[in-house]
Amino acid sequence: MKILTPTFLTYVKVLLIVAVVPAIVGFVIVLAERRIMGFMQVRLGPNRVGPKGTLQGLADLLKLVTKEDVTPARAEKFVHFLAPVLAVIPALTALAVIPMGPSIRLARHVSTPLWVADINIGLLFLLAITSIGVYGIILGGWASNNKYSMLGGLRSAAQLVSYEVPMGLSLVAVLLMTRSLSLVEIVMRQDRMQLWFVFPGLLSFFLYFVSGVAETNRNPFDLPEAESELVSGFNTEYSGVKFAFFFLGEYAAMIIISCVAVTVFFGGWLPPFGHVKALSFLHIVPPFLWFLAKVGFFIFCYIWFRSTFPRYRFDQLMALGWKWMIPLSLVNIVIVALAILWTPGRTDGLVRLGWLFGALFLLMFFLAKLRQALARRDRLASEPAGTRQSALKA
Amino acid sequence: MSGVIDVSVRVPKKLTFSQRLYLPEIFGGLAVTMRHLLKNLIRIRNLPTILYPEKKRDYSGRFRGKHILKTREDGTLKCVACYMCAQACPADCITIVAGEHPQISYEKYPVVFDIDMLRCVYCGFCVDACPKDAIWMTRNYELAFFNRQEAVFGIDKLREAPGSEVKDGYGYRPYYPGDGTVPPTDASTERINPGDGERAGMRIHGTLPAYRPSAPQVGGVESRDESSEFRGKRSLS
């Protein structure tokens, strides 16, 4: 088994990531998105190509590849070509540090971990490399020589700058608990502490995921490609394979955000409540599948958000970022730090913080329910049945 | 309320605390979409979407689609090229060229009978105007063309082929009160409720019931046969 050297295995893993992720994007996520959104909007979604529409991705791919690749006459040719590449490569690169599972044994004496690289600045590397992705959008918008594209690119730049901050700060709160930037170490620590960081870091997670949605330019923060205002935003002048690259970049960024959310807040490949004896049967499921399931859930959340929320106005977006997210994330750091100092050397303080967040969350849920019930009662009381207004509202 | 228009002004309400808190409303919105997803996944057949080319909505028996030129039993057109339909046509889309029929009893017949399907407004006046019951309409609304010349349907496309089934069934056609014909709606229309989905209101293409005029009623009512040539359509007296 000379051939299965670590170097060789690394190459294999890199190839797998580069080959498999686009395939998953094209065939699974896009189809899932369109069908789930279809059902949420009381329609069917694509169901023609292949059984139940499963080959839709292939059809889309063929369409995009065979389409004419137009470069506008007065575009900046090289940058126009460079931009979609810049959108995809960083997103795929960032996947290198994501730990997708513990070591697996390939043969006797040969085992390999399910990550390409475990570098000690993993999280920092991730933030740095994913921020490069926005250059693709900005450059694409600028090089197209089109005012709509330009505006889309500008919006993207402003949005990215605003939301990088709360994202980084929300991860700082987690770093206080992990004391390591290595993503593998973060997962291991959650295993040792017998605590997923989402419990003490509920607010962190919330801030992180909202910023993540904004970073990936997805609804309700998809202002760079707001169809109603900017035609199609930064990718107006793109077609064919280049457009497919932008598309792939956006979805790969979604995968990255979901992967980091899972790794940092939801215990990576660990099964839920793995230390509870009664739930030890959950260990039967391979760790990699746990990881995949969790990532899938967050991708689903992206789709769910997309079909639920209307788009923000630009000033609202900025106000949310600067007036709410950044102060909240700063306050969150203080809260988490205090919880750690509450019981130095032990995790009790963090657990208590987790309970507190959970209680607040439940309280909010019941408040919302109560308010809905009250509003409904008021509405029914104020308008007797059968009148014009109640008929209109029904 | 009858006759009185309600002009009450609705002032937008001030947002409540939880609405200004934003988050409960966000989760409320998420719950709505999730409820839709689960409901539609579990009862997928109740979705109002129709898988169109395979399944079609069952339109009314009075639907005004493509025209059809009725034929006699020997296969010749009932049309006698009287130009009444062309006169009645508000869109001026019917072109007829009359000719002398070799068989003496038929006298006139249309050498050319063109309907420009792009000009036609599908009002059905031609059907009303026809004294010979020679032009009916069908429920076929799938009229797509590659160019404008193709949209002009001649006799070959309009005539009813004897013995073969009419695409989508007959639509708007004469109904003479009291002469024994059945109102078209009775035979082939059923109510379609939006949301009944695949279960109701749609049939697999080609299973629409054939139009069958009822047997002549006994006593006093004139039967519709070809011998009463110049009978007016509606009672002229």
XYZ file of C-alpha atoms in Angstrom:
631
model
C 0.000 0.000 0.000
C 2.783 2.352 -0.898
C 0.511 4.381 -3.111
C -1.784 5.558 -0.331
C 0.649 8.091 1.038
C -0.802 11.086 2.877
C 0.217 13.384 0.049
C -1.553 11.251 -2.498
C -4.653 11.052 -0.326
C -4.665 14.819 0.021
C -4.656 15.168 -3.731
C -7.525 12.716 -3.933
C -9.497 14.683 -1.361
C -8.880 17.958 -3.157
C -10.033 16.421 -6.414
C -13.112 15.023 -4.722
C -14.051 18.414 -3.294
C -13.519 20.212 -6.573
C -15.475 17.597 -8.501
C -18.211 16.700 -6.068
C -19.235 20.073 -4.706
C -20.245 21.543 -8.086
C -22.095 18.324 -8.843
C -23.962 18.519 -5.559
C -24.761 22.151 -6.232
C -26.032 21.463 -9.715
C -27.964 18.317 -9.089
C -29.115 18.400 -5.495
C -29.251 21.911 -4.118
C -30.701 23.691 -7.123
C -33.339 21.040 -7.627
C -34.124 20.945 -3.911
C -34.386 24.706 -3.870
C -36.750 24.879 -6.794
C -38.953 22.058 -5.634
C -39.101 23.098 -1.979
C -39.832 26.664 -2.958
C -42.487 25.313 -5.283
C -44.248 23.497 -2.502
C -43.969 26.481 -0.198
C -45.581 28.619 -2.887
C -48.365 26.093 -3.564
C -47.071 24.857 -6.899
C -45.102 21.850 -8.065
C -41.722 23.088 -9.228
C -39.775 21.406 -12.030
C -40.967 17.831 -12.446
C -40.483 17.120 -16.116
C -36.850 16.223 -16.705
C -36.263 12.707 -15.483
C -38.316 11.022 -12.782
C -39.774 13.725 -10.534
C -37.476 16.270 -12.152
C -34.252 14.696 -10.866
C -32.325 15.390 -14.057
C -33.202 19.075 -14.109
C -29.635 19.911 -13.083
C -28.250 18.129 -16.115
C -30.644 19.975 -18.397
C -29.693 23.316 -16.852
C -26.023 22.490 -17.166
C -26.383 21.558 -20.830
C -28.330 24.733 -21.465
C -25.726 26.937 -19.790
C -22.769 25.248 -21.475
C -24.240 25.345 -24.963
C -25.365 28.948 -24.710
C -23.371 31.648 -26.413
C -20.855 33.219 -24.089
C -21.327 36.907 -24.735
C -18.744 39.478 -23.738
C -20.043 43.023 -24.131
C -18.153 44.997 -26.756
C -16.937 47.681 -24.375
C -16.330 45.454 -21.408
C -12.971 45.059 -19.774
C -12.331 41.684 -21.374
C -9.802 40.167 -19.022
C -11.519 41.267 -15.814
C -14.838 40.201 -17.238
C -13.367 36.741 -17.602
C -11.583 36.844 -14.262
C -14.591 37.796 -12.138
C -16.555 34.524 -12.271
C -13.388 32.575 -11.581
C -12.755 34.760 -8.543
C -16.271 34.022 -7.360
C -15.820 30.255 -7.444
C -12.216 29.519 -6.493
C -12.200 31.083 -2.985
C -15.409 29.314 -2.071
C -13.978 25.959 -3.123
C -10.650 26.739 -1.458
C -12.320 27.457 1.835
C -13.752 23.941 1.869
C -10.221 22.650 2.429
C -10.249 23.451 6.127
C -13.745 22.184 6.871
C -13.562 18.981 8.917
C -16.267 16.686 7.610
C -15.584 13.762 9.904
C -12.944 12.030 12.006
C -10.394 9.650 10.536
C -11.629 6.768 8.474
C -9.665 3.607 7.725
C -9.085 2.957 4.076
C -6.901 -0.133 4.410
C -4.783 -1.783 7.057
C -2.447 0.795 8.599
C -3.871 3.460 6.320
C -6.370 5.916 7.650
C -7.124 9.449 6.689
C -9.096 12.258 8.275
C -12.013 13.736 6.348
C -10.464 17.128 5.918
C -7.869 18.377 3.506
C -5.939 20.536 5.938
C -6.125 21.216 9.630
C -4.374 24.540 9.956
C -4.173 26.311 13.279
C -5.668 29.525 11.915
C -8.548 27.686 10.257
C -11.347 30.079 11.115
C -9.286 33.141 10.235
C -8.315 31.525 6.937
C -11.969 30.875 6.217
C -13.040 34.452 6.881
C -10.156 35.790 4.836
C -10.614 33.558 1.845
C -14.408 33.866 1.663
C -14.074 37.654 1.685
C -12.117 37.394 -1.536
C -15.212 35.972 -3.168
C -16.801 39.411 -3.187
C -14.074 40.649 -5.516
C -15.610 38.441 -8.144
C -18.909 40.247 -7.783
C -17.421 43.739 -7.611
C -15.082 43.177 -10.538
C -17.805 41.488 -12.532
C -20.065 44.467 -11.961
C -17.370 46.921 -12.915
C -15.963 45.077 -15.937
C -19.368 44.656 -17.564
C -19.485 48.399 -18.341
C -23.159 48.457 -17.448
C -24.661 50.753 -14.863
C -26.914 48.089 -13.390
C -24.023 45.711 -12.991
C -21.966 48.490 -11.487
C -24.660 49.313 -8.947
C -24.995 45.649 -8.074
C -21.275 45.388 -7.516
C -21.238 48.521 -5.366
C -24.087 47.270 -3.259
C -22.328 43.981 -2.818
C -19.189 45.737 -1.656
C -21.060 47.861 0.893
C -23.019 44.898 2.113
C -19.956 42.728 2.496
C -18.044 45.377 4.408
C -20.978 45.900 6.761
C -21.693 42.270 7.463
C -18.140 40.982 7.724
C -17.967 42.841 11.033
C -20.858 41.216 12.911
C -19.879 37.874 11.424
C -16.349 38.129 12.707
C -17.466 39.470 16.073
C -20.026 36.713 16.543
C -17.293 34.174 15.898
C -15.071 35.962 18.433
C -17.605 35.074 21.106
C -17.210 31.431 20.157
C -13.450 31.734 20.161
C -13.681 32.746 23.821
C -15.128 29.298 24.453
C -12.896 27.299 22.103
C -9.566 29.118 22.617
C -8.533 27.791 19.225
C -8.966 28.831 15.626
C -8.481 25.326 14.296
C -11.817 23.995 13.138
C -10.894 20.434 14.090
C -10.009 21.595 17.570
C -13.306 23.476 17.788
C -15.241 20.284 17.087
C -13.074 18.258 19.478
C -13.627 20.788 22.205
C -17.371 20.593 21.791
C -17.003 16.850 22.181
C -14.935 17.234 25.355
C -17.161 19.926 26.863
C -20.203 17.817 26.044
C -21.822 20.969 24.856
C -22.566 22.338 21.438
C -21.638 25.977 21.268
C -25.049 26.869 19.913
C -26.505 26.700 23.428
C -24.344 29.332 25.098
C -23.885 30.987 21.728
C -27.482 31.163 20.583
C -27.161 34.884 20.012
C -23.793 34.354 18.325
C -25.291 31.769 16.042
C -28.194 34.014 15.185
C -25.885 36.905 14.355
C -23.555 34.625 12.440
C -26.237 33.077 10.301
C -27.976 36.342 9.483
C -24.617 37.852 8.500
C -23.903 34.702 6.550
C -27.093 35.065 4.569
C -26.129 38.664 3.858
C -22.597 37.640 2.866
C -23.848 35.156 0.339
C -26.226 37.706 -1.190
C -29.257 35.556 -0.597
C -32.789 36.618 0.238
C -33.730 38.729 2.080
C -30.365 40.387 1.470
C -30.036 39.767 -2.268
C -29.745 43.436 -3.141
C -26.783 43.013 -5.508
C -29.049 41.121 -7.870
C -32.360 42.795 -7.094
C -34.333 42.066 -10.251
C -36.917 44.730 -9.624
C -34.330 47.492 -9.539
C -31.129 46.291 -11.172
C -32.305 43.924 -13.923
C -30.100 41.156 -12.590
C -27.442 43.167 -10.795
C -23.795 42.298 -11.170
C -24.417 39.323 -13.479
C -26.601 41.171 -15.989
C -23.952 40.963 -18.686
C -22.972 37.377 -18.041
C -24.170 34.364 -19.933
C -23.253 30.778 -20.589
C -20.437 29.198 -18.646
C -19.409 32.427 -16.932
C -22.892 32.848 -15.530
C -22.789 29.232 -14.408
C -19.599 30.035 -12.510
C -21.235 32.914 -10.666
C -24.121 30.627 -9.896
C -21.783 27.947 -8.616
C -19.868 30.505 -6.569
C -23.013 31.691 -4.832
C -24.071 28.182 -3.932
C -20.582 27.145 -2.871
C -20.544 30.169 -0.556
C -23.851 28.970 0.886
C -22.290 25.580 1.525
C -19.312 27.223 3.228
C -21.492 29.334 5.511
C -23.546 26.259 6.407
C -20.416 24.171 6.987
C -18.941 26.766 9.336
C -22.252 27.103 11.177
C -22.315 23.339 11.669
C -18.667 23.092 12.665
C -18.585 26.009 15.045
C -22.049 25.911 16.571
C -23.516 22.470 15.973
C -20.693 20.121 16.828
C -19.509 19.298 13.334
C -19.690 15.568 12.824
C -20.820 14.804 16.409
C -24.219 13.229 16.882
C -26.691 15.246 18.966
C -26.436 14.609 22.711
C -23.731 12.037 22.106
C -22.925 11.825 25.830
C -26.414 10.916 26.927
C -26.497 7.146 27.516
C -30.057 6.727 26.294
C -29.185 8.300 22.959
C -25.971 6.348 22.388
C -27.600 4.520 19.479
C -27.141 7.730 17.500
C -23.458 6.802 17.240
C -24.390 4.073 14.763
C -24.878 6.697 12.066
C -21.472 7.512 10.536
C -20.128 10.914 11.609
C -19.881 12.101 8.033
C -23.609 11.580 7.580
C -24.320 13.632 10.681
C -22.240 16.403 9.211
C -24.013 16.136 5.874
C -27.441 16.143 7.486
C -26.657 19.240 9.501
C -25.268 21.092 6.500
C -28.323 20.028 4.536
C -30.542 21.513 7.194
C -28.866 24.894 6.894
C -29.070 24.821 3.129
C -32.741 24.134 3.651
C -32.902 27.182 5.928
C -31.483 29.286 3.095
C -34.216 28.037 0.806
C -36.799 28.523 3.516
C -35.731 32.142 4.032
C -35.781 32.761 0.328
C -39.394 31.754 -0.022
C -40.456 33.583 3.118
C -38.923 37.018 3.303
C -39.226 39.977 0.987
C -36.095 41.867 0.056
C -34.701 44.614 2.261
C -34.381 48.146 1.063
C -30.774 49.239 0.916
C -30.943 51.750 3.777
C -32.772 49.182 5.891
C -30.022 46.710 5.186
C -27.362 49.159 6.284
C -29.365 50.168 9.348
C -29.810 46.556 10.361
C -26.116 45.878 9.947
C -24.683 48.914 11.699
C -27.368 49.774 14.234
C -28.367 46.306 15.341
C -26.038 43.526 14.354
C -22.727 45.145 15.279
C -23.816 46.486 18.709
C -25.553 43.201 19.462
C -22.492 41.193 18.571
C -20.358 43.395 20.821
C -22.812 42.948 23.690
C -22.781 39.229 22.975
C -19.023 39.059 23.419
C -19.376 40.676 26.838
C -22.162 38.293 27.842
C -20.227 35.202 26.818
C -17.070 36.481 28.493
C -18.975 37.083 31.720
C -20.467 33.599 31.547
C -16.993 32.125 31.207
C -15.723 34.196 34.141
C -18.737 33.156 36.197
C -17.299 29.697 36.785
C -13.633 29.845 35.786
C -12.213 26.573 34.540
C -15.593 24.873 34.274
C -18.417 24.977 31.751
C -21.279 25.502 34.212
C -21.512 29.186 33.454
C -21.844 28.502 29.749
C -24.517 25.885 30.382
C -26.456 28.363 32.507
C -26.141 30.936 29.737
C -27.491 28.320 27.373
C -30.536 27.771 29.589
C -31.041 31.525 29.785
C -30.985 31.891 26.027
C -33.298 28.927 25.664
C -35.762 30.416 28.139
C -35.694 33.773 26.354
C -36.266 32.045 23.062
C -39.258 30.130 24.395
C -40.645 33.274 25.987
C -40.450 35.071 22.686
C -42.140 32.158 20.947
C -45.048 32.155 23.380
C -45.326 35.939 23.235
C -45.648 35.693 19.483
C -48.297 32.993 19.824
C -50.181 35.050 22.398
C -50.071 38.130 20.261
C -51.367 36.236 17.273
C -54.228 34.808 19.304
C -55.113 38.232 20.740
C -54.984 39.909 17.352
C -57.214 37.239 15.905
C -59.726 37.610 18.723
C -59.788 41.392 18.323
C -60.300 41.106 14.623
C -63.153 38.688 14.988
C -64.762 40.791 17.706
C -64.529 44.092 15.881
C -66.071 42.835 12.671
C -69.175 40.719 12.770
C -69.091 37.780 10.425
C -70.247 38.334 6.872
C -69.463 42.034 6.598
C -67.432 43.346 3.757
C -64.247 43.959 5.674
C -63.979 40.564 7.244
C -64.639 39.021 3.878
C -61.789 41.045 2.451
C -59.394 40.007 5.132
C -60.285 36.349 5.017
C -75.460 47.524 3.024
C -77.263 47.163 -0.271
C -76.661 50.125 -2.505
C -74.396 51.843 -0.035
C -70.737 51.992 -0.866
C -68.577 51.546 2.169
C -65.936 54.248 2.037
C -64.516 53.815 5.503
C -60.897 54.875 5.589
C -58.466 52.409 6.981
C -55.705 54.046 8.951
C -52.666 51.806 9.235
C -52.412 50.597 12.773
C -49.427 51.386 14.884
C -47.135 48.424 15.199
C -47.459 46.500 18.415
C -44.491 45.864 20.633
C -43.863 42.374 19.376
C -44.125 43.583 15.805
C -41.526 46.218 16.489
C -39.442 43.576 18.184
C -39.341 42.032 14.712
C -38.288 38.539 15.644
C -41.668 37.023 16.575
C -43.020 38.192 13.255
C -40.045 36.686 11.444
C -40.682 33.340 13.054
C -44.362 33.706 12.303
C -43.513 34.168 8.641
C -41.254 31.137 8.678
C -44.045 29.108 10.250
C -46.401 30.064 7.436
C -44.074 28.829 4.697
C -43.231 25.693 6.643
C -46.917 24.946 7.090
C -47.427 25.307 3.350
C -44.477 23.044 2.604
C -45.691 20.262 4.892
C -49.299 20.567 3.809
C -48.414 20.444 0.136
C -45.893 17.636 0.552
C -48.354 15.445 2.396
C -51.288 16.191 0.141
C -49.463 16.712 -3.100
C -52.541 15.831 -5.116
C -54.413 18.826 -3.776
C -52.088 21.299 -5.435
C -53.989 23.357 -7.978
C -51.307 22.889 -10.629
C -52.487 21.001 -13.696
C -49.910 18.964 -15.592
C -51.077 20.679 -18.717
C -50.353 18.784 -21.909
C -51.361 15.479 -20.333
C -54.245 16.784 -18.311
C -56.604 19.552 -19.232
C -59.190 21.529 -17.471
C -62.643 20.511 -18.548
C -63.990 23.623 -20.154
C -67.654 24.463 -20.580
C -69.631 22.848 -23.346
C -70.156 26.366 -24.672
C -66.424 27.045 -24.939
C -65.594 28.917 -28.138
C -62.443 27.438 -29.606
C -61.416 26.444 -33.120
C -64.254 26.289 -35.639
C -65.380 23.135 -37.324
C -67.287 22.798 -40.603
C -70.011 20.201 -40.284
C -70.535 17.671 -43.046
C -73.473 15.848 -44.482
C -73.680 12.091 -44.285
C -72.034 11.746 -47.686
C -69.042 13.767 -46.466
C -69.739 17.002 -48.326
C -69.796 20.241 -46.394
C -73.125 21.429 -45.117
C -72.023 24.946 -45.983
C -73.844 26.499 -48.933
C -71.550 29.509 -49.203
C -74.249 32.023 -48.313
C -71.719 34.452 -46.760
C -73.900 34.967 -43.691
C -71.077 34.080 -41.334
C -68.666 36.345 -43.170
C -71.210 39.156 -42.870
C -71.720 38.544 -39.179
C -68.055 38.314 -38.391
C -66.965 41.414 -36.445
C -63.310 40.630 -37.063
C -63.798 40.098 -40.774
C -61.777 36.949 -40.654
C -63.835 34.606 -42.832
C -63.086 34.430 -46.544
C -65.471 32.441 -48.729
C -65.369 31.809 -52.430
C -68.567 30.198 -53.659
C -68.749 27.597 -56.395
C -71.363 25.567 -58.174
C -71.643 22.098 -56.786
C -71.616 19.288 -59.359
C -74.470 17.583 -57.561
C -77.510 19.573 -58.539
C -79.380 19.354 -55.220
C -76.543 21.009 -53.293
C -76.357 23.971 -55.703
C -73.659 26.115 -54.057
C -70.685 25.142 -52.018
C -67.581 26.908 -50.759
C -64.577 26.423 -52.987
C -62.544 28.326 -50.441
C -63.484 28.707 -46.799
C -60.676 30.370 -44.851
C -60.721 31.539 -41.281
C -57.796 33.624 -40.133
C -57.300 32.296 -36.614
C -55.181 35.303 -35.666
C -57.940 37.749 -36.574
C -60.786 35.721 -35.143
C -62.066 36.990 -31.817
C -63.899 33.754 -31.027
C -67.224 35.489 -30.518
C -69.295 32.730 -32.036
C -71.403 35.070 -34.206
C -70.665 32.911 -37.258
C -72.236 29.957 -35.520
C -75.286 32.051 -34.657
C -75.546 33.402 -38.189
C -75.347 30.104 -40.029
C -78.731 29.052 -41.417
C -77.492 25.584 -42.323
C -75.993 24.615 -38.992
C -72.770 24.165 -40.884
C -70.254 25.863 -38.626
C -69.771 24.918 -35.006
C -67.030 25.613 -32.565
C -64.931 23.132 -30.649
C -63.183 23.275 -27.337
C -59.795 23.093 -29.015
C -57.819 26.141 -27.939
C -54.366 24.867 -28.878
C -53.873 27.096 -31.879
C -50.191 27.802 -32.244
C -48.488 28.643 -35.507
C -45.003 29.187 -36.777
C -46.030 31.948 -39.184
C -49.043 34.009 -40.154
C -49.775 32.068 -43.315
C -50.199 28.953 -41.256
C -52.781 30.708 -39.103
C -55.224 30.882 -41.999
C -57.148 27.654 -41.726
C -58.685 26.351 -44.939
C -61.338 23.741 -45.493
C -58.818 20.938 -44.987
C -58.166 22.041 -41.426
C -61.687 23.145 -40.602
C -63.873 20.347 -41.920
C -65.056 17.646 -39.618
C -63.629 14.354 -40.759
C -66.527 11.918 -40.772
C -66.183 9.182 -38.215
C -63.181 10.589 -36.425
C -63.283 12.162 -33.033
C -63.398 15.909 -32.660
C -60.355 17.230 -30.796
C -61.380 18.273 -27.285
C -65.056 17.859 -28.209
C -67.614 20.303 -29.494
C -67.879 23.697 -27.930
C -70.273 26.482 -28.824
C -72.973 25.248 -31.176
C -76.586 26.038 -32.037
C -79.207 25.412 -29.509
C -82.758 25.895 -30.609
C -85.113 26.193 -27.664
C -87.931 23.785 -28.059
C -86.823 21.835 -31.069
C -85.447 18.902 -29.187
C -81.758 19.682 -29.101
C -80.100 19.553 -25.761
C -78.408 22.612 -24.312
C -74.721 21.847 -24.679
C -73.806 22.648 -21.134
C -75.879 19.830 -19.693
C -74.023 17.039 -21.351
C -70.428 17.734 -20.711
C -69.755 20.361 -18.109
C -68.994 19.795 -14.527
C -68.073 22.337 -11.936
C -64.395 22.780 -11.289
C -63.359 24.146 -7.982
C -59.910 25.652 -7.912
C -57.833 23.607 -5.540
C -59.484 20.311 -6.342
C -56.207 19.539 -7.973
C -55.719 16.448 -9.988
C -58.742 14.729 -8.607
C -61.641 16.706 -9.954
C -62.347 18.741 -12.999
C -59.604 17.293 -15.100
C -59.713 14.315 -17.313
C -57.105 12.570 -19.298
C -57.103 14.042 -22.750
C -59.564 12.541 -25.162
C -62.203 11.206 -22.845
C -64.699 13.999 -23.195
C -68.170 12.659 -23.852
C -69.336 12.901 -27.435
C -72.093 15.295 -28.271
C -75.267 13.481 -29.047
C -78.423 15.340 -29.976
C -81.374 13.852 -28.232
C -84.003 12.024 -30.206
C -86.745 14.162 -31.750
C -89.508 14.751 -29.303
C -92.906 13.413 -30.161
C -95.659 15.851 -30.944
C -95.456 19.250 -32.444
C -91.754 19.755 -32.491
C -90.128 19.725 -35.843
C -87.236 17.364 -36.125
C -83.962 18.620 -37.412
C -83.272 16.924 -40.671
C -81.683 18.080 -43.830
C -84.932 18.137 -45.842
C -86.190 21.296 -44.201
C -83.666 23.308 -46.091
C -84.606 26.903 -45.629
C -85.835 26.806 -42.104
C -84.702 29.874 -40.206
C -82.584 29.232 -37.267
C -84.500 31.237 -34.738
C -88.187 31.484 -35.312
C -88.538 34.138 -37.975
C -92.218 34.743 -37.540
